[in-house]
XYZ file of C-alpha atoms in Angstrom:
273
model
C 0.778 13.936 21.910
C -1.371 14.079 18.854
C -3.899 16.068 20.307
C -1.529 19.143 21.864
C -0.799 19.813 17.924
C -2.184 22.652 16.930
C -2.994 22.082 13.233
C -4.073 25.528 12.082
C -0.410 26.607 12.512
C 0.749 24.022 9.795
C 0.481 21.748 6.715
C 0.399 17.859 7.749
C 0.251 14.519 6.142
C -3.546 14.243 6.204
C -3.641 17.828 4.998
C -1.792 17.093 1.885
C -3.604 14.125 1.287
C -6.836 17.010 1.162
C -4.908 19.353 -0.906
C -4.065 16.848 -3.639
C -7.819 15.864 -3.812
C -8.486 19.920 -4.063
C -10.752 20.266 -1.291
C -8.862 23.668 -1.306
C -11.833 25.551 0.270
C -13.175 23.977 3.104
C -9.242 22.619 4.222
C -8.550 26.896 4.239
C -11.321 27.546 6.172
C -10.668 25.268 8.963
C -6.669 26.754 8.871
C -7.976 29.780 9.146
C -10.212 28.925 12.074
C -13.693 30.089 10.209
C -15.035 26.503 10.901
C -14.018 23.652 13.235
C -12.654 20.138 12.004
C -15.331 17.786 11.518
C -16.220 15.894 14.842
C -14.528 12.556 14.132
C -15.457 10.905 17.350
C -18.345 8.614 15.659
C -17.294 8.033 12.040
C -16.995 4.299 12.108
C -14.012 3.768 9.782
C -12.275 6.473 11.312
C -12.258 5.014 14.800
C -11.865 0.908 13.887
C -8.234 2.749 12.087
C -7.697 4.269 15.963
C -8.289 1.447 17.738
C -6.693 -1.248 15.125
C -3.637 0.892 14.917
C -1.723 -0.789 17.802
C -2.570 -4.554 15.892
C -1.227 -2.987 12.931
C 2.080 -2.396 14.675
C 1.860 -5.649 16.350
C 1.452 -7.408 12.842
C 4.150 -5.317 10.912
C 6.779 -5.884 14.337
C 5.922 -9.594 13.551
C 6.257 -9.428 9.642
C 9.715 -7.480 9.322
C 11.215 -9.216 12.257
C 11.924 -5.687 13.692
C 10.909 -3.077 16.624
C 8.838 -0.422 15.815
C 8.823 2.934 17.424
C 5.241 4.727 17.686
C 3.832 8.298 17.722
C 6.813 10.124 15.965
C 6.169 13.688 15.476
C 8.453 15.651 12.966
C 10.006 18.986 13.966
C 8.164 21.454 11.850
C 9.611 23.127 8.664
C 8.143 26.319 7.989
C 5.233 25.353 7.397
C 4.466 21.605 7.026
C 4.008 19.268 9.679
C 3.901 15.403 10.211
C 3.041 13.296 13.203
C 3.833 9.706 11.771
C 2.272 6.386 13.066
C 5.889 5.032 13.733
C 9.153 4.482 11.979
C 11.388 1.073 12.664
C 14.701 0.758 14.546
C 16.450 1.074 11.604
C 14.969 4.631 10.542
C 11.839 3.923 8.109
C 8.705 6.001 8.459
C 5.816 3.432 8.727
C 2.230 4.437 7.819
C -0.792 2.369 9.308
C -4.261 2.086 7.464
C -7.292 0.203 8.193
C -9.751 -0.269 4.843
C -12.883 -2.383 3.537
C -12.270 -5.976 2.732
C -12.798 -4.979 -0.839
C -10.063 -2.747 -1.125
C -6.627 -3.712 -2.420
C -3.023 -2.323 -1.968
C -2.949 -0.471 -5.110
C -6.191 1.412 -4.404
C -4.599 2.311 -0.977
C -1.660 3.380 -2.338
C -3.065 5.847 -4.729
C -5.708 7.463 -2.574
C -2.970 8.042 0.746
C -0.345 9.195 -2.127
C 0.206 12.547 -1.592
C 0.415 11.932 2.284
C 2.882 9.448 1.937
C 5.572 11.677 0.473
C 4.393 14.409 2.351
C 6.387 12.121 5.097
C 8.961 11.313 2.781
C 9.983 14.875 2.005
C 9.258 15.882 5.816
C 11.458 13.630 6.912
C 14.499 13.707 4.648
C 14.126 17.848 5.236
C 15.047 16.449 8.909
C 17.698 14.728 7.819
C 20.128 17.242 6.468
C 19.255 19.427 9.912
C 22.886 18.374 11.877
C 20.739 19.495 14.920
C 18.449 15.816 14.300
C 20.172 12.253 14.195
C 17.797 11.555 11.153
C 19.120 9.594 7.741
C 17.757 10.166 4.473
C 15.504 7.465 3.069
C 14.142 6.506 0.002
C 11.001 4.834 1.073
C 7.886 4.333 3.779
C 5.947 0.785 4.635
C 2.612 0.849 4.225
C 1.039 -1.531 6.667
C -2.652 -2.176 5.830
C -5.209 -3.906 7.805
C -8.140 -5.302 5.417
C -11.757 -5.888 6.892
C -10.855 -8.477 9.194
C -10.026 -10.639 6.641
C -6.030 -9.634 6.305
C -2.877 -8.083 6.400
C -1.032 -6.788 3.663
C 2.348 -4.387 3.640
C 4.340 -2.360 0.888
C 7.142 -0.464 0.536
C 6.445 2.812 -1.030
C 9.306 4.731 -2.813
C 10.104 8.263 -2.518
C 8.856 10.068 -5.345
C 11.028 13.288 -5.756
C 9.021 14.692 -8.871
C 5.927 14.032 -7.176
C 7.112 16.177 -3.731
C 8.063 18.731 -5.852
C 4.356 19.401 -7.190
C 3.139 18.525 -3.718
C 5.394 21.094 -2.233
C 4.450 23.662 -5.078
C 0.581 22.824 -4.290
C 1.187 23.042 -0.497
C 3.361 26.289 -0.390
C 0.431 27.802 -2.620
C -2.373 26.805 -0.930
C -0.480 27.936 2.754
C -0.151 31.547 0.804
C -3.904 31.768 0.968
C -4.108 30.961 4.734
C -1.481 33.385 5.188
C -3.029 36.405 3.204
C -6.515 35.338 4.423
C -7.675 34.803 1.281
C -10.239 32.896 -0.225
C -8.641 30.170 -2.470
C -11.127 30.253 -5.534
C -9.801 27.059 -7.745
C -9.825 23.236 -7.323
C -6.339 22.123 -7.857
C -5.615 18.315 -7.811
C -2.713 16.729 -7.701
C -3.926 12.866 -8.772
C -0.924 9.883 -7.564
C 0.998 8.246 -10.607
C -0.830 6.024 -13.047
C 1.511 3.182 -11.990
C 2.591 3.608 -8.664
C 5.709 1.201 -7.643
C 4.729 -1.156 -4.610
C 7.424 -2.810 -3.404
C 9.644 -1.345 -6.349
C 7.509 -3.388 -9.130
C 5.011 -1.666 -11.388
C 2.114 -3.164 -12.926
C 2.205 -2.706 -16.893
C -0.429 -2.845 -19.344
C 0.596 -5.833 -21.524
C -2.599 -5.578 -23.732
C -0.503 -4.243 -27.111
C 2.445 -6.209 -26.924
C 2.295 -8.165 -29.482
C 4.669 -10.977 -27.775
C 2.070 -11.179 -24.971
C -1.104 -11.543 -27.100
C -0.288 -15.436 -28.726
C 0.532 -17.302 -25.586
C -2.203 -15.016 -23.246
C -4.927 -16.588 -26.126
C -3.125 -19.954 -25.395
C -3.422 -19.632 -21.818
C -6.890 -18.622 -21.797
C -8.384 -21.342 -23.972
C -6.052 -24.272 -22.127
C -7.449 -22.958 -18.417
C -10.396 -25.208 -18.245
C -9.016 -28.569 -19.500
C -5.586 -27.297 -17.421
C -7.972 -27.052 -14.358
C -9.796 -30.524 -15.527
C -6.320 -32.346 -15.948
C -5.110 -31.166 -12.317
C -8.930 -32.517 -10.882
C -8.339 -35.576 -12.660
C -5.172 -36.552 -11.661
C -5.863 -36.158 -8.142
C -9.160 -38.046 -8.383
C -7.104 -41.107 -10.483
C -4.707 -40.939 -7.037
C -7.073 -41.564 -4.776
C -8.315 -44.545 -5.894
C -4.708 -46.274 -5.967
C -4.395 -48.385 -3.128
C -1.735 -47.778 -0.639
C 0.089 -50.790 -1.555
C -0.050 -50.303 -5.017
C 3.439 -49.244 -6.719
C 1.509 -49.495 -10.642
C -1.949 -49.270 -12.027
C -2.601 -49.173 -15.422
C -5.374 -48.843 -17.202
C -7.764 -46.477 -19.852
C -4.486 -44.785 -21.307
C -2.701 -43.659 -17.903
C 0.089 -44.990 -15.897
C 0.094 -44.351 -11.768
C 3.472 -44.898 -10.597
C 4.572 -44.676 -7.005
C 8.460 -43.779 -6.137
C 10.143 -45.573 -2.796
C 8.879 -42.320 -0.797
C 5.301 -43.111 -1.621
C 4.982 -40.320 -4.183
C 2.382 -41.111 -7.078
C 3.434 -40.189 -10.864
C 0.902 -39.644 -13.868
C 1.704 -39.866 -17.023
C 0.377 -41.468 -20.368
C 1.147 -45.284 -20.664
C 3.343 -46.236 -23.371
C 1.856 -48.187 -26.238
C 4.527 -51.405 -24.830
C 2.895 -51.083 -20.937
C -0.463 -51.572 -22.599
C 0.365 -54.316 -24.447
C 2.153 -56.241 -21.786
């Protein structure tokens, strides 16, 4: 289905990702049919995303407990177009990506920004059309394979003040395809500084001043935290099955009627006894 699209006619989701990077130039020229998309057919990552994208399903379906419907193409406003990877049963645009090992949701997040509510506003446009059973949503899973080492999802919120500039950044840029003229400008659009992921932000605790005392705690009590946890679990396994108290060298080992051992620091009575 993918393939029939013709994408000099529109604006899509990987578009908008290009726009909000400002490759401006060589995104109008393609539009405008003065050069060809890049051949795509033996760019490695691009191809293990093609043929993982069906796992990726497989792995959300599994995760949310919930059907997923693929290949959903969005009827076209004006301009912008979206062909998504999916959406569940319950209405939710999903967004598949396949990525290094090294990478991490965040870093995902931010770079496929733009694209992301490019499907958001796309598909809450469809939603106030009576001719579509669409409903407006406020968010799209991002479903992220990583190396071969893991899966990861998100949820994504819509970010209204964000379309806006998107849309003011697409409708410009489709101006220039329209006149035929040369966009001369970069204009970037970069994602937030602190993009929500599952509705929780990451904050930057390093002047509060609350934070600072028990963070210096916490880093100079890691090691003999780490040592104390070793330590106890070497001081279990020498117990003997049948033991239910050793004492000795300042701790007490005490096991519980469902086998459990206990650590703690003998009493100056237990040594004495």
């Amino acid at each position: 289905m993918i393939d029939k699209i013709d994408r000099t006619k529109g604006i899509g989701g990987s578009d908008a990702y290009q726009i909000a990077k400002g490759n401006w130039n060589e995104l109008w020229h393609i539009k405008t049919k003065r050069k060809e998309p890049d051949d795509l057919t033996w760019k490695l990552p691009v191809q293990i995303g093609i043929a993982t994208e069906k796992t990726n399903v497989a792995f959300l379906e599994h995760e949310i407990k919930e059907e997923i419907i693929t290949d959903i193409t969005l009827v076209q406003k004006e301009f912008v177009m979206s062909h998504l990877d999916g959406c569940t049963n319950n209405g939710v645009p999903i967004e598949c990506k396949h990525t290094n090992s090294r990478s991490n949701m965040e870093i995902v997040a931010k770079n496929y920004y733009a694209q992301l509510q490019h499907y958001l506003w796309h598909w809450n446009q469809n939603s106030i059309d009576k001719k579509h059973d669409w409903k407006k949503i406020d968010h799209i899973i991002l479903s992220v394979i990583f190396g071969n080492e893991r899966f990861e999802t998100t949820v994504i919120d819509s970010d209204v003040e964000y379309q806006k500039e998107l849309m003011i950044k697409e409708t410009a840029f489709w101006k220039y395809v329209e006149t035929d003229k040369e966009p001369m400008g970069l204009e970037v659009l970069d994602a937030p500084r602190d993009i929500k992921l599952d509705g929780m932000v990451k904050i930057d605790m390093g002047s509060n001043k609350a934070w600072s005392k028990p963070a210096e705690q916490f880093i100079n009590t890691y090691q003999s935290s780490k040592d104390h946890e070793l330590s106890k679990k070497e001081l279990k396994l020498i117990v003997p099955d049948d033991c239910r108290e050793a004492i000795g060298g300042g701790v007490t080992m005490k096991r519980n009627k469902l086998g459990r051992l206990t650590a703690t620091l003998t009493k100056a009575e237990e040594s004495n006894e």
